[in-house]
């Protein structure tokens, strides 16, 4: 007899996400539904605005990847106006976005995802001396010295944990599924993970400072404008560039000496789940591509991440990406509409129809009809996954030299076959591989910026005639946020925004079924997963967290049993 379980809210994410799963007598997930219980209406707010202001408003879509939305929005307008930005602006934007990548990925692994692999309470049984040996062991696999190898450091963390437990307050570690039999690390390995968790809390400040040096502020940067950047003094001042590089080098060391070794450790201990493909899901991937490496203009430059499509895990036959083949379907989404629309023609008209049946005080999603505030994006009539794994898969399939080198080295050091990437473990590993690569290439970029400025090129902005270029134009900013493919589309008429649509990474991954009843990436990834304890759905959290969900701005509220507390009507014609 099947059982229907509800996980709501999914915690350690940005935003509000609900997962419902149908589990058979063997505790295996037979069916799954992903629902965002929130509404986002910024596209509607942007209508009628000056397109040069869109970036500052669009970045409010998210509270984490603010700078990415900011840049994509600015680039959509630049694409509409056919503007090519100067070299310094291109490099500065790469550095701001790169800093966001390394910051976001480290925070995701340690503070949002690691506790799906690391049993904090188990660390209380650890021998600090053996923990130090574990840290050395996995750093050696990565080919580096460990970030922490002092027995005293691990002993101090263990004593801090013991105080928390004795006082009956685990704080941020409370309410975990500690002791679940699907945790596989040893006590010493768990102590290594907890130690690096706490150290990463301090270090993330450095990445935030890096974004602020050229962005002006963090988390909402201010220095990107249509045509270039405004951080002129920071580019001209060698000490500012040197400060950025100093912070980068320290953060890069943590990535290589702690993050990578910890992923090797977890990947090895959970290798059985990687080898059997737990969490693989769609196995079809898409990347828009990102990080321009030269100044040949929009969508003509060489890219750090190449664009492309890989279907059904077939790495030998990558498909060229075509932006005209993107549509969004709302069959199972709380929006009006009767057919998939391209984002240039996209509509955002809410049509909330509520939940379905209620049993024992719990309301369940009306999965045969509409059940999520997220639309269902489709590429050329295919459902695809986006994110770091998609970027690595597309890069390898394209024979990209740099990506292939990093992926191959990681798998060789871990003695793992390529197929482990098609799993929850592989999704987590791909993010770590990408983080190391990003940290390394940023060193090249910051040196390139310093050399260009020292050579006398201080240009930061491309002049344009707004009245002339904004009469009738449309453009898109398509690139990669840390979580995956992010697109902003804008149509401009008589100098004002006529229509605006943003399709974010979590829209691709967290979406409900489409008009053909095909699952989104989250839903597909859960099918076939074995759950050790239905009262502790650790495995569902582990796979969903591997995508790094980002779902912001809720207006509809329910209690922990699905009971409606109140309904809030938002006037989408409001202005800021």
C-alpha positions as a printed NumPy array, in Angstrom:
array([[  0.   ,   0.   ,   0.   ],
       [  1.459,   3.353,  -1.005],
       [  1.887,   6.266,   1.372],
       [  1.748,   9.968,   0.548],
       [  4.207,  12.129,   2.486],
       [  4.571,  15.896,   2.539],
       [  7.789,  17.813,   3.162],
       [  6.846,  21.44 ,   3.647],
       [  8.705,  23.656,   4.008],
       [ 11.979,  22.372,   2.575],
       [ 14.463,  24.163,   4.826],
       [ 18.067,  25.298,   4.183],
       [ 17.048,  26.865,   0.868],
       [ 16.119,  30.37 ,  -0.3  ],
       [ 12.333,  30.679,  -0.607],
       [  9.363,  28.372,  -0.049],
       [  9.274,  24.886,  -1.534],
       [  6.988,  21.909,  -0.909],
       [  7.648,  18.332,  -1.995],
       [  5.004,  15.62 ,  -1.962],
       [  6.095,  12.026,  -2.577],
       [  4.243,   8.743,  -3.016],
       [  6.177,   5.848,  -1.443],
       [  5.544,   2.113,  -1.914],
       [  5.773,  -0.729,   0.623],
       [  9.551,  -0.904,   0.125],
       [  9.949,   2.788,   0.996],
       [ 10.825,   3.587,  -2.607],
       [  9.53 ,   6.823,  -4.13 ],
       [  7.083,   6.03 ,  -6.955],
       [  5.897,   9.545,  -7.704],
       [  6.855,  13.073,  -6.691],
       [  5.497,  16.604,  -7.019],
       [  7.364,  19.888,  -6.577],
       [  5.49 ,  23.045,  -5.666],
       [  6.542,  26.581,  -4.95 ],
       [  4.036,  28.074,  -2.549],
       [  4.917,  31.647,  -3.405],
       [  4.294,  34.277,  -6.046],
       [  6.822,  36.548,  -7.749],
       [  5.524,  39.513,  -9.701],
       [  8.505,  41.701, -10.523],
       [  8.034,  41.181, -14.264],
       [  4.709,  42.959, -13.969],
       [  6.206,  45.775, -11.912],
       [  8.859,  46.421, -14.6  ],
       [  6.303,  47.208, -17.317],
       [  6.271,  50.875, -18.208],
       [  9.684,  51.537, -16.633],
       [ 12.757,  53.155, -18.163],
       [ 14.757,  50.118, -19.374],
       [ 17.957,  51.61 , -17.932],
       [ 16.439,  51.137, -14.446],
       [ 15.457,  47.486, -14.936],
       [ 18.647,  46.049, -13.472],
       [ 18.248,  47.784, -10.117],
       [ 14.675,  46.502,  -9.819],
       [ 15.192,  43.045, -11.339],
       [ 17.977,  42.192,  -8.867],
       [ 15.271,  42.192,  -6.159],
       [ 13.899,  38.975,  -7.681],
       [ 16.423,  37.163,  -5.503],
       [ 18.078,  37.743,  -2.152],
       [ 21.156,  35.708,  -3.006],
       [ 22.067,  35.951,  -6.695],
       [ 21.17 ,  39.637,  -6.776],
       [ 24.204,  40.56 ,  -8.86 ],
       [ 23.432,  37.892, -11.447],
       [ 19.872,  39.13 , -11.994],
       [ 21.237,  42.684, -12.06 ],
       [ 23.764,  41.87 , -14.78 ],
       [ 21.387,  39.731, -16.864],
       [ 18.826,  42.537, -16.842],
       [ 21.39 ,  45.165, -17.828],
       [ 22.664,  42.861, -20.583],
       [ 19.15 ,  42.288, -21.926],
       [ 18.861,  46.038, -22.451],
       [ 22.391,  46.255, -23.896],
       [ 21.502,  43.437, -26.289],
       [ 18.374,  45.336, -27.325],
       [ 20.442,  48.5  , -27.907],
       [ 23.307,  46.584, -29.629],
       [ 25.95 ,  47.865, -27.212],
       [ 29.369,  46.248, -26.748],
       [ 30.936,  47.137, -23.402],
       [ 34.677,  47.974, -22.942],
       [ 37.254,  45.388, -21.87 ],
       [ 37.542,  46.721, -18.311],
       [ 33.77 ,  46.485, -17.86 ],
       [ 33.745,  42.911, -19.174],
       [ 36.522,  41.822, -16.798],
       [ 35.01 ,  43.622, -13.801],
       [ 31.638,  41.987, -14.438],
       [ 33.36 ,  38.6  , -14.683],
       [ 35.094,  39.218, -11.352],
       [ 31.894,  40.287,  -9.577],
       [ 30.054,  37.258, -10.934],
       [ 32.993,  34.967, -10.226],
       [ 33.111,  36.126,  -6.605],
       [ 29.401,  35.345,  -6.356],
       [ 30.032,  31.839,  -7.727],
       [ 32.744,  30.893,  -5.229],
       [ 30.811,  32.484,  -2.359],
       [ 27.53 ,  30.851,  -3.295],
       [ 28.951,  27.384,  -3.901],
       [ 30.906,  27.24 ,  -0.626],
       [ 27.913,  28.487,   1.374],
       [ 25.703,  25.975,  -0.402],
       [ 27.944,  23.001,   0.293],
       [ 28.732,  23.696,   3.938],
       [ 25.732,  25.591,   5.256],
       [ 22.832,  24.365,   3.127],
       [ 23.777,  20.889,   1.885],
       [ 26.579,  19.336,   3.975],
       [ 24.292,  18.343,   6.826],
       [ 22.563,  15.963,   4.403],
       [ 25.842,  14.013,   4.382],
       [ 27.356,  14.925,   7.768],
       [ 25.786,  13.652,  11.024],
       [ 26.644,  16.405,  13.507],
       [ 25.786,  14.371,  16.624],
       [ 27.973,  11.489,  15.441],
       [ 30.953,  13.849,  15.662],
       [ 30.641,  13.701,  19.464],
       [ 32.073,  10.169,  19.303],
       [ 35.098,  11.223,  17.259],
       [ 38.738,  10.94 ,  18.266],
       [ 40.276,  14.364,  17.4  ],
       [ 43.649,  12.768,  16.626],
       [ 42.031,  10.405,  14.121],
       [ 40.027,  13.32 ,  12.697],
       [ 43.291,  15.146,  11.978],
       [ 44.494,  12.031,  10.166],
       [ 41.287,  11.957,   8.117],
       [ 41.791,  15.586,   7.08 ],
       [ 45.318,  14.756,   5.878],
       [ 44.106,  11.641,   4.071],
       [ 41.521,  13.427,   1.931],
       [ 43.705,  16.468,   1.307],
       [ 46.301,  14.052,  -0.057],
       [ 43.675,  12.684,  -2.463],
       [ 43.186,  16.247,  -3.688],
       [ 46.962,  16.712,  -3.964],
       [ 47.216,  19.491,  -1.363],
       [ 48.045,  20.137,   2.276],
       [ 44.972,  20.132,   4.583],
       [ 43.366,  23.435,   5.584],
       [ 43.278,  22.17 ,   9.182],
       [ 45.424,  19.295,  10.451],
       [ 45.938,  20.229,  14.102],
       [ 44.463,  17.771,  16.588],
       [ 43.793,  20.725,  18.906],
       [ 41.502,  22.383,  16.364],
       [ 39.317,  19.307,  16.045],
       [ 39.313,  18.824,  19.826],
       [ 38.13 ,  22.403,  20.326],
       [ 35.207,  21.924,  17.903],
       [ 34.241,  18.643,  19.571],
       [ 34.225,  20.344,  22.988],
       [ 32.027,  23.14 ,  21.629],
       [ 29.565,  20.568,  20.321],
       [ 29.544,  18.738,  23.658],
       [ 28.645,  21.987,  25.447],
       [ 25.761,  22.579,  23.037],
       [ 24.38 ,  19.094,  23.61 ],
       [ 24.779,  19.163,  27.415],
       [ 22.917,  22.464,  27.516],
       [ 20.16 ,  20.954,  25.371],
       [ 20.616,  23.453,  22.591],
       [ 22.099,  22.432,  19.264],
       [ 21.166,  25.83 ,  17.858],
       [ 21.566,  25.842,  14.095],
       [ 22.188,  22.078,  14.265],
       [ 18.851,  21.38 ,  15.954],
       [ 16.004,  19.333,  14.438],
       [ 18.269,  17.333,  12.102],
       [ 17.684,  13.68 ,  11.275],
       [ 20.738,  12.708,  13.327],
       [ 21.248,   8.981,  13.648],
       [ 19.438,   8.173,  10.388],
       [ 21.012,   4.983,   9.027],
       [ 21.59 ,   6.557,   5.619],
       [ 24.332,   8.741,   7.139],
       [ 27.574,   6.979,   6.182],
       [ 30.527,   9.063,   7.404],
       [ 32.572,   7.908,  10.382],
       [ 32.544,   9.995,  13.589],
       [ 35.973,  11.398,  12.699],
       [ 34.851,  12.297,   9.159],
       [ 31.781,  13.986,  10.614],
       [ 34.013,  16.028,  12.931],
       [ 36.097,  17.155,   9.938],
       [ 32.907,  18.25 ,   8.174],
       [ 31.591,  20.164,  11.189],
       [ 34.954,  21.886,  11.688],
       [ 35.069,  23.106,   8.092],
       [ 31.403,  24.136,   8.367],
       [ 32.28 ,  26.554,  11.179],
       [ 35.443,  27.824,   9.46 ],
       [ 33.504,  28.515,   6.243],
       [ 31.159,  30.798,   8.18 ],
       [ 34.071,  33.149,   8.835],
       [ 35.604,  32.883,   5.387],
       [ 32.455,  33.738,   3.446],
       [ 32.963,  37.358,   4.536],
       [ 35.995,  37.534,   2.238],
       [ 33.958,  36.552,  -0.81 ],
       [ 31.352,  39.166,   0.08 ],
       [ 34.113,  41.794,   0.312],
       [ 35.358,  40.747,  -3.127],
       [ 31.932,  41.421,  -4.642],
       [ 31.728,  44.786,  -2.885],
       [ 35.166,  46.017,  -4.068],
       [ 33.971,  46.389,  -7.678],
       [ 30.221,  46.172,  -7.061],
       [ 30.095,  48.998,  -4.513],
       [ 27.79 ,  47.056,  -2.185],
       [ 26.817,  43.52 ,  -1.286],
       [ 24.389,  41.777,  -1.651],
       [ 22.953,  44.448,  -3.957],
       [ 25.791,  45.821,  -6.137],
       [ 25.375,  49.242,  -7.718],
       [ 28.192,  49.65 , -10.228],
       [ 26.778,  47.952, -13.358],
       [ 24.995,  50.283, -15.781],
       [ 23.753,  49.986, -19.346],
       [ 26.947,  50.424, -21.379],
       [ 29.548,  49.423, -18.788],
       [ 30.473,  49.904, -15.128],
       [ 30.9  ,  52.894, -12.795],
       [ 33.698,  51.616, -10.521],
       [ 36.259,  53.815, -12.302],
       [ 38.346,  54.651,  -9.223],
       [ 38.594,  50.981,  -8.208],
       [ 39.942,  50.049, -11.64 ],
       [ 42.483,  52.896, -11.596],
       [ 43.676,  52.133,  -8.046],
       [ 46.204,  49.229,  -7.949],
       [ 45.639,  48.737,  -4.211],
       [ 41.962,  47.938,  -4.789],
       [ 42.837,  45.339,  -7.405],
       [ 45.534,  43.942,  -5.095],
       [ 43.047,  43.682,  -2.199],
       [ 40.666,  41.727,  -4.418],
       [ 43.457,  39.32 ,  -5.355],
       [ 44.602,  38.863,  -1.739],
       [ 41.096,  37.911,  -0.628],
       [ 40.701,  35.655,  -3.647],
       [ 43.92 ,  33.743,  -2.954],
       [ 42.931,  33.062,   0.665],
       [ 39.473,  31.873,  -0.364],
       [ 40.943,  29.755,  -3.14 ],
       [ 43.178,  27.984,  -0.625],
       [ 40.134,  27.029,   1.461],
       [ 38.416,  25.687,  -1.654],
       [ 41.403,  23.514,  -2.544],
       [ 42.4  ,  22.437,   0.974],
       [ 38.997,  21.93 ,   2.625],
       [ 36.094,  21.983,   0.149],
       [ 37.589,  19.645,  -2.469],
       [ 38.94 ,  17.132,   0.104],
       [ 35.56 ,  17.068,   1.875],
       [ 33.776,  16.328,  -1.397],
       [ 36.264,  13.523,  -2.115],
       [ 35.554,  12.17 ,   1.369],
       [ 31.764,  12.307,   0.987],
       [ 31.872,  11.1  ,  -2.607],
       [ 33.863,   8.041,  -1.617],
       [ 31.724,   7.165,   1.385],
       [ 28.521,   7.589,  -0.644],
       [ 29.964,   6.08 ,  -3.827],
       [ 27.356,   3.306,  -3.904],
       [ 24.593,   5.909,  -4.354],
       [ 26.606,   7.63 ,  -7.067],
       [ 27.27 ,   4.386,  -8.92 ],
       [ 23.623,   3.277,  -8.866],
       [ 22.49 ,   6.68 , -10.141],
       [ 20.367,   7.739,  -7.165],
       [ 18.996,  11.208,  -7.877],
       [ 20.027,  11.331, -11.551],
       [ 16.613,  12.479, -12.759],
       [ 16.152,  13.742, -16.317],
       [ 19.776,  13.185, -17.453],
       [ 19.108,  15.926, -20.028],
       [ 20.989,  19.176, -19.492],
       [ 21.126,  22.723, -20.838],
       [ 23.636,  25.56 , -20.456],
       [ 23.3  ,  29.057, -21.942],
       [ 27.053,  29.543, -21.505],
       [ 28.737,  32.396, -19.646],
       [ 31.797,  34.505, -18.787],
       [ 32.971,  36.173, -21.979],
       [ 36.713,  35.783, -22.511],
       [ 37.16 ,  38.392, -25.264],
       [ 35.551,  41.618, -26.487],
       [ 33.845,  40.559, -29.707],
       [ 30.421,  41.453, -28.371],
       [ 27.237,  39.703, -27.354],
       [ 27.011,  35.976, -27.989],
       [ 30.027,  36.01 , -30.306],
       [ 32.798,  35.835, -27.702],
       [ 34.566,  32.716, -26.485],
       [ 33.055,  31.566, -23.202],
       [ 34.394,  29.973, -20.031],
       [ 31.246,  27.824, -19.977],
       [ 30.153,  26.809, -23.485],
       [ 26.466,  26.698, -24.357],
       [ 24.661,  23.567, -25.473],
       [ 22.183,  20.798, -24.83 ],
       [ 22.885,  17.192, -23.818],
       [ 19.927,  14.824, -24.003],
       [ 19.533,  11.494, -22.201],
       [ 23.133,  11.471, -20.974],
       [ 24.515,  11.264, -24.519],
       [ 27.814,  13.14 , -24.231],
       [ 28.882,  12.323, -27.784],
       [ 26.158,  14.334, -29.48 ],
       [ 25.827,  17.819, -27.935],
       [ 23.219,  20.079, -29.539],
       [ 23.678,  23.769, -30.283],
       [ 21.596,  26.085, -28.111],
       [ 18.958,  28.216, -29.867],
       [ 17.25 ,  30.916, -27.721],
       [ 14.197,  30.816, -29.985],
       [ 13.345,  27.295, -28.746],
       [ 12.547,  28.285, -25.158],
       [  8.907,  28.369, -24.046],
       [  7.051,  28.321, -20.731],
       [  3.975,  26.177, -20.054],
       [  1.431,  26.927, -17.291],
       [ -0.857,  23.865, -17.468],
       [ -0.025,  22.932, -13.848],
       [  0.982,  26.419, -12.675],
       [ -1.163,  28.993, -10.916],
       [ -1.234,  31.294, -13.96 ],
       [ -3.66 ,  31.951, -16.781],
       [ -2.713,  30.642, -20.214],
       [ -3.599,  27.92 , -22.713],
       [ -0.371,  27.333, -24.623],
       [  3.425,  27.525, -24.132],
       [  4.808,  30.985, -24.894],
       [  8.26 ,  32.265, -25.732],
       [  9.489,  34.712, -23.047],
       [  9.256,  37.674, -25.468],
       [  5.5  ,  36.984, -25.553],
       [  5.282,  35.598, -22.015],
       [  2.493,  36.57 , -19.627],
       [  2.424,  36.664, -15.826],
       [ -1.243,  36.606, -14.857],
       [ -1.845,  34.849, -11.509],
       [ -4.699,  32.331, -11.261],
       [ -4.508,  30.702,  -7.834],
       [ -6.834,  27.694,  -7.529],
       [ -5.708,  26.428,  -4.129],
       [ -4.909,  22.962,  -2.812],
       [ -6.867,  19.736,  -3.363],
       [ -8.177,  17.186,  -0.884],
       [ -7.756,  17.514,   2.865],
       [ -7.25 ,  14.541,   5.189],
       [ -6.653,  14.689,   8.947],
       [ -6.081,  18.41 ,   8.758],
       [ -3.465,  18.147,   5.986],
       [ -4.133,  19.745,   2.6  ],
       [ -2.555,  18.045,  -0.424],
       [ -1.619,  19.528,  -3.784],
       [ -4.213,  19.303,  -6.534],
       [ -1.732,  17.552,  -8.799],
       [ -4.193,  16.778, -11.59 ],
       [ -4.679,  20.495, -12.067],
       [ -2.608,  23.496, -11.007],
       [ -0.229,  23.031,  -8.071],
       [  2.706,  25.465,  -8.172],
       [  3.589,  29.135,  -8.605],
       [  6.458,  28.062, -10.856],
       [  5.916,  27.799, -14.608],
       [  7.248,  24.822, -16.591],
       [ 10.02 ,  25.869, -19.021],
       [ 10.539,  23.689, -22.083],
       [ 13.442,  23.673, -24.533],
       [ 12.522,  22.419, -28.021],
       [  9.783,  20.252, -26.497],
       [ 12.219,  18.752, -23.957],
       [ 12.472,  19.013, -20.179],
       [ 16.034,  19.749, -19.063],
       [ 18.107,  20.287, -15.919],
       [ 20.304,  23.359, -15.453],
       [ 23.106,  24.169, -12.995],
       [ 26.765,  23.336, -12.304],
       [ 26.304,  19.702, -13.334],
       [ 24.748,  20.818, -16.631],
       [ 27.689,  23.193, -17.22 ],
       [ 30.244,  20.442, -16.564],
       [ 28.33 ,  17.886, -18.68 ],
       [ 27.932,  20.314, -21.597],
       [ 31.593,  21.381, -21.27 ],
       [ 32.855,  17.793, -21.429],
       [ 30.525,  16.952, -24.316],
       [ 31.875,  20.024, -26.161],
       [ 35.456,  18.869, -25.491],
       [ 36.117,  22.145, -23.703],
       [ 39.778,  21.851, -22.733],
       [ 39.599,  23.57 , -19.34 ],
       [ 36.379,  21.934, -18.1  ],
       [ 37.442,  18.494, -19.308],
       [ 40.76 ,  18.867, -17.509],
       [ 39.132,  19.718, -14.147],
       [ 36.438,  17.024, -14.425],
       [ 38.934,  14.361, -15.492],
       [ 41.362,  15.225, -12.684],
       [ 38.62 ,  15.087, -10.065],
       [ 37.392,  11.684, -11.211],
       [ 40.94 ,  10.316, -11.512],
       [ 41.922,  11.471,  -8.008],
       [ 38.738,   9.988,  -6.573],
       [ 39.097,   6.794,  -8.65 ],
       [ 35.559,   7.291,  -9.874],
       [ 34.043,   6.593, -13.321],
       [ 32.341,   9.33 , -15.343],
       [ 28.891,   7.853, -14.724],
       [ 28.955,   8.925, -11.054],
       [ 28.196,  12.451, -12.265],
       [ 24.671,  11.307, -13.15 ],
       [ 23.476,  11.222,  -9.538],
       [ 22.839,  13.343,  -6.466],
       [ 26.459,  12.822,  -5.431],
       [ 27.587,  13.803,  -8.932],
       [ 25.545,  17.002,  -8.837],
       [ 27.263,  17.932,  -5.573],
       [ 30.699,  17.04 ,  -6.94 ],
       [ 30.157,  19.041, -10.145],
       [ 29.585,  22.184,  -8.088],
       [ 32.874,  21.626,  -6.247],
       [ 34.763,  21.031,  -9.501],
       [ 33.337,  24.237, -10.912],
       [ 34.265,  26.189,  -7.765],
       [ 37.916,  25.191,  -8.006],
       [ 38.009,  26.053, -11.705],
       [ 36.34 ,  29.414, -11.109],
       [ 38.772,  30.353,  -8.335],
       [ 41.716,  29.531, -10.596],
       [ 40.468,  31.43 , -13.645],
       [ 39.639,  34.485, -11.535],
       [ 43.338,  34.832, -10.75 ],
       [ 43.923,  35.154, -14.497],
       [ 41.126,  37.74 , -14.821],
       [ 42.307,  39.966, -11.983],
       [ 45.828,  39.951, -13.462],
       [ 44.328,  40.798, -16.876],
       [ 42.474,  43.765, -15.365],
       [ 45.598,  45.051, -13.608],
       [ 47.661,  44.744, -16.784],
       [ 45.036,  46.464, -18.94 ],
       [ 44.712,  49.386, -16.529],
       [ 48.499,  49.666, -16.165],
       [ 48.766,  49.841, -19.969],
       [ 46.604,  52.965, -19.933],
       [ 43.203,  51.6  , -20.982],
       [ 40.826,  53.127, -18.434],
       [ 37.651,  52.991, -20.52 ],
       [ 34.617,  51.748, -18.562],
       [ 31.537,  52.824, -20.553],
       [ 30.277,  52.773, -24.147],
       [ 28.311,  55.864, -25.154],
       [ 24.913,  55.44 , -26.855],
       [ 21.992,  57.65 , -27.964],
       [ 19.102,  56.472, -25.787],
       [ 16.384,  58.315, -27.729],
       [ 17.539,  56.683, -30.943],
       [ 18.064,  53.078, -29.8  ],
       [ 15.055,  52.755, -27.47 ],
       [ 12.219,  53.511, -29.888],
       [ 11.464,  49.894, -30.739],
       [ 13.849,  47.217, -29.505],
       [ 14.009,  43.865, -27.806],
       [ 16.842,  41.887, -26.272],
       [ 17.835,  39.144, -23.893],
       [ 20.454,  38.536, -21.253],
       [ 21.194,  34.823, -21.255],
       [ 23.969,  33.514, -19.053],
       [ 24.604,  31.371, -16.001],
       [ 23.766,  32.104, -12.389],
       [ 25.544,  29.862,  -9.858],
       [ 22.403,  27.686,  -9.773],
       [ 22.041,  27.467, -13.552],
       [ 20.765,  29.026, -16.753],
       [ 19.23 ,  32.447, -16.141],
       [ 17.455,  34.489, -18.799],
       [ 15.914,  37.962, -18.844],
       [ 13.909,  39.106, -21.873],
       [ 12.786,  42.695, -22.51 ],
       [ 10.672,  44.367, -25.203],
       [ 10.973,  48.166, -25.39 ],
       [  8.561,  50.541, -27.1  ],
       [  8.963,  54.323, -27.22 ],
       [ 11.658,  54.271, -24.542],
       [  9.673,  52.201, -22.002],
       [  9.431,  48.518, -21.113],
       [  6.463,  46.966, -22.949],
       [  7.031,  43.409, -21.654],
       [  9.546,  41.703, -19.373],
       [ 10.091,  38.058, -18.464],
       [ 12.706,  36.283, -16.347],
       [ 13.151,  32.507, -16.408],
       [ 15.362,  31.626, -13.442],
       [ 17.371,  28.434, -12.763],
       [ 14.942,  27.127, -10.168],
       [ 12.12 ,  27.647, -12.671],
       [ 13.774,  25.049, -14.889],
       [ 14.601,  22.641, -12.057],
       [ 11.719,  23.042,  -9.578],
       [  8.906,  23.274, -12.115],
       [  5.775,  21.11 , -12.066],
       [  4.671,  18.806, -14.859],
       [  3.973,  20.348, -18.27 ],
       [  1.016,  19.94 , -20.644],
       [  2.377,  16.515, -21.678],
       [  2.568,  15.468, -17.986],
       [  6.363,  15.365, -18.148],
       [  8.165,  15.941, -14.862],
       [ 10.526,  18.757, -13.966],
       [ 14.073,  18.031, -12.763],
       [ 13.306,  17.898,  -9.01 ],
       [ 10.376,  15.557,  -9.511],
       [ 12.248,  13.217, -11.848],
       [ 15.313,  13.096,  -9.586],
       [ 13.32 ,  11.641,  -6.683],
       [ 11.769,   8.724,  -8.562],
       [ 13.247,   5.388,  -7.431],
       [ 14.939,   6.818,  -4.338],
       [ 14.897,   4.49 ,  -1.326],
       [ 13.938,   6.198,   1.95 ],
       [ 15.319,   4.655,   5.16 ],
       [ 12.687,   6.194,   7.441],
       [  9.527,   7.848,   6.077],
       [  9.388,   9.98 ,   9.227],
       [ 12.882,  11.287,   8.435],
       [ 12.94 ,  11.86 ,   4.631],
       [ 16.668,  12.611,   4.636],
       [ 17.077,  11.268,   1.101],
       [ 14.515,  13.704,  -0.315],
       [ 16.324,  16.64 ,   1.287],
       [ 19.693,  15.353,   0.067],
       [ 18.637,  15.24 ,  -3.574],
       [ 16.591,  18.442,  -3.572],
       [ 19.368,  20.33 ,  -1.785],
       [ 21.881,  19.117,  -4.388],
       [ 20.171,  21.491,  -6.853],
       [ 20.547,  24.435,  -4.406],
       [ 16.897,  25.613,  -4.616],
       [ 16.341,  29.352,  -4.762],
       [ 12.679,  30.355,  -4.591],
       [ 11.891,  33.811,  -3.276],
       [  9.102,  36.212,  -2.274],
       [  6.128,  34.288,  -0.824],
       [  2.694,  35.845,  -0.295],
       [  0.642,  32.774,   0.602],
       [  1.058,  31.255,   4.05 ],
       [  0.163,  27.818,   5.478],
       [  0.992,  26.129,   8.778],
       [  3.062,  22.949,   9.096],
       [ -0.01 ,  20.774,   8.394],
       [ -1.076,  22.672,   5.312],
       [ -3.817,  24.593,   7.111],
       [ -4.463,  27.95 ,   5.521],
       [ -3.619,  30.827,   7.847],
       [ -4.52 ,  33.652,   5.545],
       [ -4.597,  34.768,   1.948],
       [ -2.897,  38.006,   0.939],
       [ -3.878,  39.736,  -2.259],
       [ -1.067,  41.585,  -3.997],
       [ -1.973,  44.404,  -6.332],
       [  0.382,  43.73 ,  -9.214],
       [ -0.135,  47.239, -10.563],
       [  1.643,  48.668,  -7.53 ],
       [  4.736,  50.792,  -8.011],
       [  8.016,  51.076,  -6.144]])
